[in-house]
PDB file of C-alpha atoms in Angstrom:
ATOM      1  CA  MET H   1       0.000   0.000   0.000  1.00 92.00           C
ATOM      2  CA  CYS H   2       1.286   3.451  -0.926  1.00 97.00           C
ATOM      3  CA  ARG H   3       2.301   5.878   1.836  1.00 98.00           C
ATOM      4  CA  ILE H   4       1.949   9.588   1.094  1.00 98.00           C
ATOM      5  CA  ILE H   5       4.229  11.839   3.141  1.00 98.00           C
ATOM      6  CA  ALA H   6       4.055  15.641   3.058  1.00 98.00           C
ATOM      7  CA  ILE H   7       7.331  17.375   3.917  1.00 98.00           C
ATOM      8  CA  ALA H   8       6.211  20.681   5.372  1.00 96.00           C
ATOM      9  CA  ASN H   9       7.280  23.735   7.328  1.00 93.00           C
ATOM     10  CA  GLN H  10       6.069  27.287   6.716  1.00 89.00           C
ATOM     11  CA  LYS H  11       9.609  28.531   7.376  1.00 86.00           C
ATOM     12  CA  GLY H  12      11.810  28.599   4.285  1.00 87.00           C
ATOM     13  CA  GLY H  13      15.391  27.373   4.148  1.00 85.00           C
ATOM     14  CA  VAL H  14      15.006  24.512   6.608  1.00 88.00           C
ATOM     15  CA  GLY H  15      15.878  21.730   4.155  1.00 90.00           C
ATOM     16  CA  LYS H  16      12.451  20.603   2.911  1.00 94.00           C
ATOM     17  CA  THR H  17      13.517  20.126  -0.700  1.00 94.00           C
ATOM     18  CA  THR H  18      16.871  18.558   0.190  1.00 93.00           C
ATOM     19  CA  THR H  19      15.053  16.158   2.509  1.00 95.00           C
ATOM     20  CA  CYS H  20      12.368  15.321  -0.058  1.00 97.00           C
ATOM     21  CA  VAL H  21      14.931  14.547  -2.777  1.00 96.00           C
ATOM     22  CA  ASN H  22      17.369  12.569  -0.636  1.00 96.00           C
ATOM     23  CA  LEU H  23      14.751  10.651   1.337  1.00 97.00           C
ATOM     24  CA  GLY H  24      12.969   9.819  -1.930  1.00 98.00           C
ATOM     25  CA  ILE H  25      16.126   8.591  -3.621  1.00 97.00           C
ATOM     26  CA  GLY H  26      17.113   6.760  -0.430  1.00 97.00           C
ATOM     27  CA  LEU H  27      13.799   4.883  -0.536  1.00 98.00           C
ATOM     28  CA  ALA H  28      14.329   4.112  -4.238  1.00 98.00           C
ATOM     29  CA  ARG H  29      17.787   2.744  -3.439  1.00 97.00           C
ATOM     30  CA  ALA H  30      16.057   0.452  -0.935  1.00 97.00           C
ATOM     31  CA  GLY H  31      13.932  -0.972  -3.755  1.00 97.00           C
ATOM     32  CA  LYS H  32      10.805   1.144  -3.340  1.00 98.00           C
ATOM     33  CA  LYS H  33       8.835   2.764  -6.158  1.00 98.00           C
ATOM     34  CA  VAL H  34       8.828   6.490  -5.377  1.00 98.00           C
ATOM     35  CA  LEU H  35       7.085   9.572  -6.784  1.00 98.00           C
ATOM     36  CA  LEU H  36       8.132  13.065  -5.683  1.00 98.00           C
ATOM     37  CA  VAL H  37       5.572  15.859  -6.087  1.00 98.00           C
ATOM     38  CA  GLU H  38       6.751  19.453  -6.050  1.00 98.00           C
ATOM     39  CA  ALA H  39       4.035  21.593  -4.440  1.00 97.00           C
ATOM     40  CA  ASP H  40       6.214  24.717  -4.385  1.00 95.00           C
ATOM     41  CA  ALA H  41       6.139  27.528  -6.955  1.00 94.00           C
ATOM     42  CA  GLN H  42       9.866  28.202  -6.506  1.00 91.00           C
ATOM     43  CA  GLY H  43      10.708  25.089  -8.545  1.00 92.00           C
ATOM     44  CA  SER H  44      13.664  24.220  -6.298  1.00 93.00           C
ATOM     45  CA  MET H  45      13.044  20.484  -6.450  1.00 95.00           C
ATOM     46  CA  ALA H  46      12.962  20.483 -10.244  1.00 95.00           C
ATOM     47  CA  VAL H  47      16.313  22.310 -10.283  1.00 93.00           C
ATOM     48  CA  SER H  48      17.728  19.869  -7.715  1.00 93.00           C
ATOM     49  CA  LEU H  49      16.779  17.039 -10.062  1.00 94.00           C
ATOM     50  CA  GLY H  50      18.432  18.557 -13.118  1.00 92.00           C
ATOM     51  CA  ILE H  51      15.688  20.740 -14.656  1.00 93.00           C
ATOM     52  CA  ARG H  52      17.548  23.982 -15.357  1.00 88.00           C
ATOM     53  CA  GLU H  53      14.522  26.113 -16.367  1.00 91.00           C
ATOM     54  CA  PRO H  54      11.348  24.878 -14.611  1.00 92.00           C
ATOM     55  CA  ASP H  55       9.373  27.875 -15.934  1.00 91.00           C
ATOM     56  CA  GLU H  56       9.843  26.561 -19.492  1.00 92.00           C
ATOM     57  CA  LEU H  57       8.307  23.122 -18.850  1.00 94.00           C
ATOM     58  CA  ASP H  58       5.183  22.289 -20.856  1.00 93.00           C
ATOM     59  CA  VAL H  59       3.485  20.211 -18.143  1.00 96.00           C
ATOM     60  CA  THR H  60       3.825  20.741 -14.393  1.00 97.00           C
ATOM     61  CA  LEU H  61       1.709  20.175 -11.306  1.00 97.00           C
ATOM     62  CA  VAL H  62      -0.348  23.251 -12.223  1.00 96.00           C
ATOM     63  CA  ASN H  63      -1.554  21.700 -15.502  1.00 97.00           C
ATOM     64  CA  ILE H  64      -2.464  18.476 -13.755  1.00 97.00           C
ATOM     65  CA  MET H  65      -4.396  20.205 -10.959  1.00 97.00           C
ATOM     66  CA  GLU H  66      -6.202  22.406 -13.497  1.00 96.00           C
ATOM     67  CA  LYS H  67      -7.378  19.277 -15.324  1.00 96.00           C
ATOM     68  CA  VAL H  68      -8.696  17.855 -12.050  1.00 96.00           C
ATOM     69  CA  ILE H  69     -10.506  21.130 -11.299  1.00 95.00           C
ATOM     70  CA  ASN H  70     -12.093  21.110 -14.778  1.00 94.00           C
ATOM     71  CA  ASP H  71     -13.025  17.397 -14.606  1.00 94.00           C
ATOM     72  CA  GLU H  72     -10.702  16.601 -17.517  1.00 96.00           C
ATOM     73  CA  ASP H  73      -8.863  13.289 -17.826  1.00 95.00           C
ATOM     74  CA  VAL H  74      -5.182  13.204 -16.893  1.00 96.00           C
ATOM     75  CA  GLU H  75      -3.336  10.854 -19.253  1.00 94.00           C
ATOM     76  CA  PRO H  76      -1.317   8.021 -17.624  1.00 93.00           C
ATOM     77  CA  GLY H  77       2.182   9.307 -16.920  1.00 95.00           C
ATOM     78  CA  GLU H  78       1.299  12.866 -17.920  1.00 96.00           C
ATOM     79  CA  GLY H  79       3.741  15.373 -16.417  1.00 96.00           C
ATOM     80  CA  ILE H  80       5.783  12.661 -14.676  1.00 98.00           C
ATOM     81  CA  ILE H  81       9.543  12.765 -15.308  1.00 97.00           C
ATOM     82  CA  HIS H  82      11.855   9.831 -14.602  1.00 96.00           C
ATOM     83  CA  HIS H  83      15.164  10.629 -12.907  1.00 96.00           C
ATOM     84  CA  GLU H  84      18.325   8.603 -13.463  1.00 95.00           C
ATOM     85  CA  GLU H  85      18.535   7.733  -9.751  1.00 96.00           C
ATOM     86  CA  GLY H  86      15.370   5.668  -9.891  1.00 96.00           C
ATOM     87  CA  ILE H  87      12.571   8.012  -8.865  1.00 98.00           C
ATOM     88  CA  ASP H  88       9.703   9.667 -10.725  1.00 98.00           C
ATOM     89  CA  PHE H  89       8.828  13.292 -10.073  1.00 98.00           C
ATOM     90  CA  ILE H  90       6.263  15.925 -10.981  1.00 98.00           C
ATOM     91  CA  PRO H  91       7.876  19.377 -11.151  1.00 97.00           C
ATOM     92  CA  ALA H  92       6.341  22.769 -10.437  1.00 96.00           C
ATOM     93  CA  ASN H  93       7.117  26.355 -11.400  1.00 94.00           C
ATOM     94  CA  ILE H  94       6.000  29.923 -10.777  1.00 93.00           C
ATOM     95  CA  GLU H  95       2.550  29.229 -12.276  1.00 93.00           C
ATOM     96  CA  LEU H  96       1.663  27.364  -9.085  1.00 94.00           C
ATOM     97  CA  ALA H  97       1.492  30.703  -7.245  1.00 92.00           C
ATOM     98  CA  GLY H  98      -1.303  31.814  -9.575  1.00 92.00           C
ATOM     99  CA  LEU H  99      -3.217  28.580  -9.035  1.00 94.00           C
ATOM    100  CA  GLU H 100      -3.113  29.148  -5.269  1.00 87.00           C
ATOM    101  CA  THR H 101      -5.128  32.352  -5.738  1.00 86.00           C
ATOM    102  CA  SER H 102      -7.673  30.837  -8.112  1.00 88.00           C
ATOM    103  CA  LEU H 103      -8.318  27.828  -5.846  1.00 91.00           C
ATOM    104  CA  VAL H 104     -10.298  30.090  -3.499  1.00 84.00           C
ATOM    105  CA  ASN H 105     -13.320  29.854  -5.827  1.00 87.00           C
ATOM    106  CA  VAL H 106     -13.061  26.108  -6.571  1.00 91.00           C
ATOM    107  CA  MET H 107     -15.534  23.597  -5.155  1.00 90.00           C
ATOM    108  CA  SER H 108     -13.833  21.171  -2.701  1.00 91.00           C
ATOM    109  CA  ARG H 109     -10.688  23.233  -3.176  1.00 95.00           C
ATOM    110  CA  GLU H 110      -8.748  21.364  -0.450  1.00 96.00           C
ATOM    111  CA  GLN H 111      -9.233  18.012  -2.223  1.00 96.00           C
ATOM    112  CA  VAL H 112      -7.772  18.703  -5.690  1.00 97.00           C
ATOM    113  CA  LEU H 113      -4.327  17.172  -5.149  1.00 98.00           C
ATOM    114  CA  ARG H 114      -5.773  14.192  -3.268  1.00 98.00           C
ATOM    115  CA  LEU H 115      -8.100  13.385  -6.167  1.00 97.00           C
ATOM    116  CA  TYR H 116      -5.112  13.225  -8.525  1.00 98.00           C
ATOM    117  CA  LEU H 117      -2.858  11.224  -6.200  1.00 98.00           C
ATOM    118  CA  ASP H 118      -5.651   8.707  -5.592  1.00 97.00           C
ATOM    119  CA  GLU H 119      -5.409   7.919  -9.316  1.00 96.00           C
ATOM    120  CA  VAL H 120      -1.632   7.320  -9.398  1.00 97.00           C
ATOM    121  CA  LYS H 121      -0.779   5.959  -5.950  1.00 97.00           C
ATOM    122  CA  GLY H 122      -1.377   2.368  -7.053  1.00 97.00           C
ATOM    123  CA  ASP H 123       1.877   2.601  -9.052  1.00 97.00           C
ATOM    124  CA  TYR H 124       4.049   3.605  -6.079  1.00 98.00           C
ATOM    125  CA  ASP H 125       5.150   2.529  -2.607  1.00 98.00           C
ATOM    126  CA  TYR H 126       5.846   6.093  -1.507  1.00 98.00           C
ATOM    127  CA  ILE H 127       4.730   9.533  -2.659  1.00 98.00           C
ATOM    128  CA  LEU H 128       6.613  12.462  -1.098  1.00 98.00           C
ATOM    129  CA  ILE H 129       5.206  15.995  -1.405  1.00 98.00           C
ATOM    130  CA  ASP H 130       7.631  18.909  -1.159  1.00 98.00           C
ATOM    131  CA  CYS H 131       5.477  21.724   0.282  1.00 97.00           C
ATOM    132  CA  MET H 132       5.990  25.445  -0.203  1.00 93.00           C
ATOM    133  CA  PRO H 133       7.088  27.599   2.767  1.00 92.00           C
ATOM    134  CA  SER H 134       3.604  28.804   3.663  1.00 90.00           C
ATOM    135  CA  LEU H 135       0.375  27.452   5.109  1.00 89.00           C
ATOM    136  CA  GLY H 136      -1.687  28.468   2.074  1.00 92.00           C
ATOM    137  CA  MET H 137      -4.141  26.479  -0.025  1.00 94.00           C
ATOM    138  CA  ILE H 138      -1.522  24.415  -1.903  1.00 96.00           C
ATOM    139  CA  THR H 139       0.014  23.267   1.388  1.00 96.00           C
ATOM    140  CA  ILE H 140      -3.458  22.470   2.756  1.00 96.00           C
ATOM    141  CA  ASN H 141      -4.010  20.363  -0.398  1.00 97.00           C
ATOM    142  CA  ALA H 142      -0.805  18.475   0.382  1.00 98.00           C
ATOM    143  CA  LEU H 143      -1.882  17.845   4.000  1.00 98.00           C
ATOM    144  CA  VAL H 144      -5.305  16.619   2.872  1.00 98.00           C
ATOM    145  CA  ALA H 145      -3.672  14.234   0.378  1.00 98.00           C
ATOM    146  CA  ALA H 146      -1.082  12.898   2.827  1.00 98.00           C
ATOM    147  CA  ASP H 147      -1.089  10.079   5.355  1.00 98.00           C
ATOM    148  CA  SER H 148       1.581  11.770   7.462  1.00 98.00           C
ATOM    149  CA  VAL H 149       3.783  14.853   7.731  1.00 98.00           C
ATOM    150  CA  LEU H 150       7.547  14.976   8.123  1.00 98.00           C
ATOM    151  CA  ILE H 151       8.642  18.325   9.589  1.00 96.00           C
ATOM    152  CA  PRO H 152      12.229  19.444   8.921  1.00 95.00           C
ATOM    153  CA  VAL H 153      13.300  22.033  11.505  1.00 91.00           C
ATOM    154  CA  GLU H 154      16.536  23.993  11.413  1.00 85.00           C
ATOM    155  CA  ALA H 155      18.347  23.935  14.736  1.00 75.00           C
ATOM    156  CA  ALA H 156      17.910  27.693  15.287  1.00 71.00           C
ATOM    157  CA  TYR H 157      15.618  29.863  17.428  1.00 62.00           C
ATOM    158  CA  LEU H 158      13.157  31.391  14.927  1.00 58.00           C
ATOM    159  CA  PRO H 159      12.366  28.194  12.946  1.00 56.00           C
ATOM    160  CA  VAL H 160      11.631  26.419  16.238  1.00 64.00           C
ATOM    161  CA  LYS H 161       9.359  29.256  17.368  1.00 67.00           C
ATOM    162  CA  GLY H 162       7.167  28.836  14.266  1.00 72.00           C
ATOM    163  CA  LEU H 163       6.748  25.107  14.802  1.00 86.00           C
ATOM    164  CA  GLN H 164       3.684  25.471  17.038  1.00 86.00           C
ATOM    165  CA  GLN H 165       1.668  27.166  14.269  1.00 88.00           C
ATOM    166  CA  LEU H 166       2.375  24.321  11.848  1.00 92.00           C
ATOM    167  CA  ILE H 167       1.407  21.705  14.429  1.00 93.00           C
ATOM    168  CA  LYS H 168      -1.888  23.555  15.053  1.00 92.00           C
ATOM    169  CA  THR H 169      -2.601  23.627  11.299  1.00 94.00           C
ATOM    170  CA  ILE H 170      -1.913  19.885  11.008  1.00 96.00           C
ATOM    171  CA  GLY H 171      -4.300  19.321  13.924  1.00 96.00           C
ATOM    172  CA  LYS H 172      -7.053  21.349  12.209  1.00 96.00           C
ATOM    173  CA  VAL H 173      -6.624  19.445   8.934  1.00 97.00           C
ATOM    174  CA  HIS H 174      -6.741  16.162  10.875  1.00 98.00           C
ATOM    175  CA  ARG H 175      -9.991  17.129  12.634  1.00 97.00           C
ATOM    176  CA  ARG H 176     -11.828  18.761   9.733  1.00 97.00           C
ATOM    177  CA  LEU H 177     -10.522  17.390   6.436  1.00 97.00           C
ATOM    178  CA  ASN H 178      -8.257  14.332   6.773  1.00 98.00           C
ATOM    179  CA  PRO H 179      -8.759  12.152   9.866  1.00 98.00           C
ATOM    180  CA  ARG H 180      -5.952   9.764   8.844  1.00 97.00           C
ATOM    181  CA  LEU H 181      -3.300  12.534   8.914  1.00 98.00           C
ATOM    182  CA  SER H 182      -0.567  12.136  11.527  1.00 97.00           C
ATOM    183  CA  ILE H 183       2.871  13.594  12.210  1.00 97.00           C
ATOM    184  CA  LEU H 184       5.570  11.150  11.129  1.00 97.00           C
ATOM    185  CA  GLY H 185       8.198  13.098  13.032  1.00 96.00           C
ATOM    186  CA  ILE H 186      10.378  16.163  13.431  1.00 95.00           C
ATOM    187  CA  LEU H 187      13.726  16.075  11.637  1.00 95.00           C
ATOM    188  CA  LEU H 188      16.440  18.419  12.912  1.00 91.00           C
ATOM    189  CA  THR H 189      18.394  19.878   9.982  1.00 91.00           C
ATOM    190  CA  LYS H 190      21.434  22.124   9.493  1.00 86.00           C
ATOM    191  CA  VAL H 191      22.757  21.093  12.885  1.00 83.00           C
ATOM    192  CA  ASP H 192      26.198  22.525  13.605  1.00 79.00           C
ATOM    193  CA  ARG H 193      27.552  19.851  15.908  1.00 71.00           C
ATOM    194  CA  ARG H 194      30.427  22.093  16.971  1.00 73.00           C
ATOM    195  CA  THR H 195      28.219  24.598  18.839  1.00 74.00           C
ATOM    196  CA  ASN H 196      26.471  24.443  22.201  1.00 75.00           C
ATOM    197  CA  PHE H 197      23.658  26.558  20.719  1.00 72.00           C
ATOM    198  CA  ALA H 198      22.608  23.877  18.213  1.00 71.00           C
ATOM    199  CA  ARG H 199      22.799  21.277  20.958  1.00 76.00           C
ATOM    200  CA  ASP H 200      20.613  23.446  23.230  1.00 82.00           C
ATOM    201  CA  ILE H 201      17.990  23.923  20.495  1.00 79.00           C
ATOM    202  CA  SER H 202      17.945  20.176  19.816  1.00 80.00           C
ATOM    203  CA  GLU H 203      17.426  19.443  23.504  1.00 84.00           C
ATOM    204  CA  GLN H 204      14.685  22.093  23.703  1.00 83.00           C
ATOM    205  CA  ILE H 205      12.743  20.507  20.830  1.00 86.00           C
ATOM    206  CA  ARG H 206      13.010  17.049  22.399  1.00 85.00           C
ATOM    207  CA  GLU H 207      11.896  18.435  25.752  1.00 86.00           C
ATOM    208  CA  VAL H 208       8.900  20.407  24.423  1.00 84.00           C
ATOM    209  CA  TYR H 209       7.635  18.021  21.724  1.00 89.00           C
ATOM    210  CA  GLY H 210       9.254  14.659  22.385  1.00 87.00           C
ATOM    211  CA  ASN H 211       6.463  13.259  24.565  1.00 90.00           C
ATOM    212  CA  ASN H 212       3.811  13.745  21.866  1.00 91.00           C
ATOM    213  CA  ILE H 213       5.686  13.772  18.561  1.00 93.00           C
ATOM    214  CA  HIS H 214       8.380  11.431  17.282  1.00 94.00           C
ATOM    215  CA  ILE H 215      11.762  13.147  16.961  1.00 92.00           C
ATOM    216  CA  PHE H 216      13.970  11.360  14.449  1.00 92.00           C
ATOM    217  CA  GLU H 217      17.003   9.913  16.169  1.00 85.00           C
ATOM    218  CA  ASN H 218      19.500  11.141  13.612  1.00 85.00           C
ATOM    219  CA  CYS H 219      19.783  14.802  12.635  1.00 88.00           C
ATOM    220  CA  ILE H 220      21.022  16.235   9.333  1.00 91.00           C
ATOM    221  CA  PRO H 221      24.274  18.112   9.970  1.00 88.00           C
ATOM    222  CA  MET H 222      25.267  21.472   8.527  1.00 84.00           C
ATOM    223  CA  SER H 223      27.360  20.942   5.404  1.00 80.00           C
ATOM    224  CA  VAL H 224      28.181  22.906   2.290  1.00 78.00           C
ATOM    225  CA  ARG H 225      28.127  19.589   0.402  1.00 71.00           C
ATOM    226  CA  ALA H 226      24.328  19.426   0.755  1.00 72.00           C
ATOM    227  CA  ALA H 227      23.928  22.853  -0.870  1.00 70.00           C
ATOM    228  CA  GLU H 228      26.172  21.799  -3.748  1.00 75.00           C
ATOM    229  CA  THR H 229      23.807  18.996  -4.783  1.00 74.00           C
ATOM    230  CA  THR H 230      21.319  21.524  -6.198  1.00 69.00           C
ATOM    231  CA  ALA H 231      23.845  22.739  -8.747  1.00 71.00           C
ATOM    232  CA  GLU H 232      24.772  19.154  -9.630  1.00 77.00           C
ATOM    233  CA  GLY H 233      21.174  17.953 -10.222  1.00 80.00           C
ATOM    234  CA  LYS H 234      21.864  14.771  -8.283  1.00 83.00           C
ATOM    235  CA  SER H 235      21.421  13.382  -4.791  1.00 91.00           C
ATOM    236  CA  ILE H 236      23.881  13.550  -1.915  1.00 92.00           C
ATOM    237  CA  TYR H 237      24.430   9.797  -2.406  1.00 93.00           C
ATOM    238  CA  LEU H 238      26.192  10.483  -5.714  1.00 92.00           C
ATOM    239  CA  HIS H 239      27.669  13.875  -4.886  1.00 90.00           C
ATOM    240  CA  ASP H 240      29.270  12.986  -1.547  1.00 90.00           C
ATOM    241  CA  PRO H 241      28.431   9.341  -0.730  1.00 92.00           C
ATOM    242  CA  LYS H 242      30.786   9.038   2.244  1.00 92.00           C
ATOM    243  CA  GLY H 243      29.950  12.415   3.793  1.00 91.00           C
ATOM    244  CA  ILE H 244      28.029  13.177   6.979  1.00 91.00           C
ATOM    245  CA  VAL H 245      24.902  14.397   5.143  1.00 92.00           C
ATOM    246  CA  ALA H 246      24.608  11.187   3.098  1.00 94.00           C
ATOM    247  CA  GLU H 247      25.000   9.251   6.328  1.00 94.00           C
ATOM    248  CA  GLY H 248      22.237  11.336   7.917  1.00 93.00           C
ATOM    249  CA  TYR H 249      19.805  10.665   5.076  1.00 95.00           C
ATOM    250  CA  ARG H 250      20.641   6.955   5.082  1.00 96.00           C
ATOM    251  CA  TYR H 251      19.677   6.827   8.751  1.00 95.00           C
ATOM    252  CA  LEU H 252      16.476   8.797   8.064  1.00 96.00           C
ATOM    253  CA  THR H 253      15.544   6.409   5.228  1.00 97.00           C
ATOM    254  CA  GLY H 254      16.052   3.479   7.585  1.00 96.00           C
ATOM    255  CA  GLU H 255      13.808   5.072  10.214  1.00 95.00           C
ATOM    256  CA  VAL H 256      11.034   5.755   7.681  1.00 96.00           C
ATOM    257  CA  LEU H 257      11.253   2.182   6.358  1.00 96.00           C
ATOM    258  CA  GLY H 258      11.262   0.852   9.921  1.00 90.00           C
ATOM    259  CA  ASP H 259       8.042   2.762  10.572  1.00 76.00           C
ATOM    260  CA  GLU H 260       6.313   0.484   8.000  1.00 68.00           C
ATOM    261  CA  LYS H 261       6.458  -2.424  10.435  1.00 55.00           C
TER     262      LYS H 261
END
């Protein structure tokens, strides 16, 4: 059975896209069929996977969601791109920002993405949704479509402060729109292991949230090598396979797979 995981945080720059790409490819390397869905108008995931100009693509998530809204058929495989590292992905671009505005007037506007993913999820073991850094209608669509949410959090004061708002939003979606939605866990990212500050923030998150929400055992350390993968259009497993970030995502993949049992 397919598991749909939304990777969400309304704070930008916390490693959502990096986590989506490297967790997805990690799952593919473990033999799973994986689809990544870019629900972010910035197009960062498309660039990370080798699409140099996302705004020039003929078919993106916007076109697919517009077909769902207009009750038009989506052709099998339409808009899905296969990546050399064994995953499929649906890119997005700046047009998604315009769709967010127009969704306000659409009937069952929170359900559009779910209706599409219900059609394709039979082909995959995992679908990962890379959410935009906001709690707008596209992110709500992702939460309604998902079974669970993985929350990357940078080990710094302000990103941690905004965590409560996201958790409240997930709770509202769970109660009103998607009763199966749960929080898969909080993933600490960009952790500078050399500083007491990062260690203090990590301990604070475990203390405040650890009793109610799973905190992933392994964090993703700060490393310039992770940022370099975007320019390369490949995962950390190819770019720096023996580095600390690749090790972190291998551990995360193992934890997510272990959660199946």
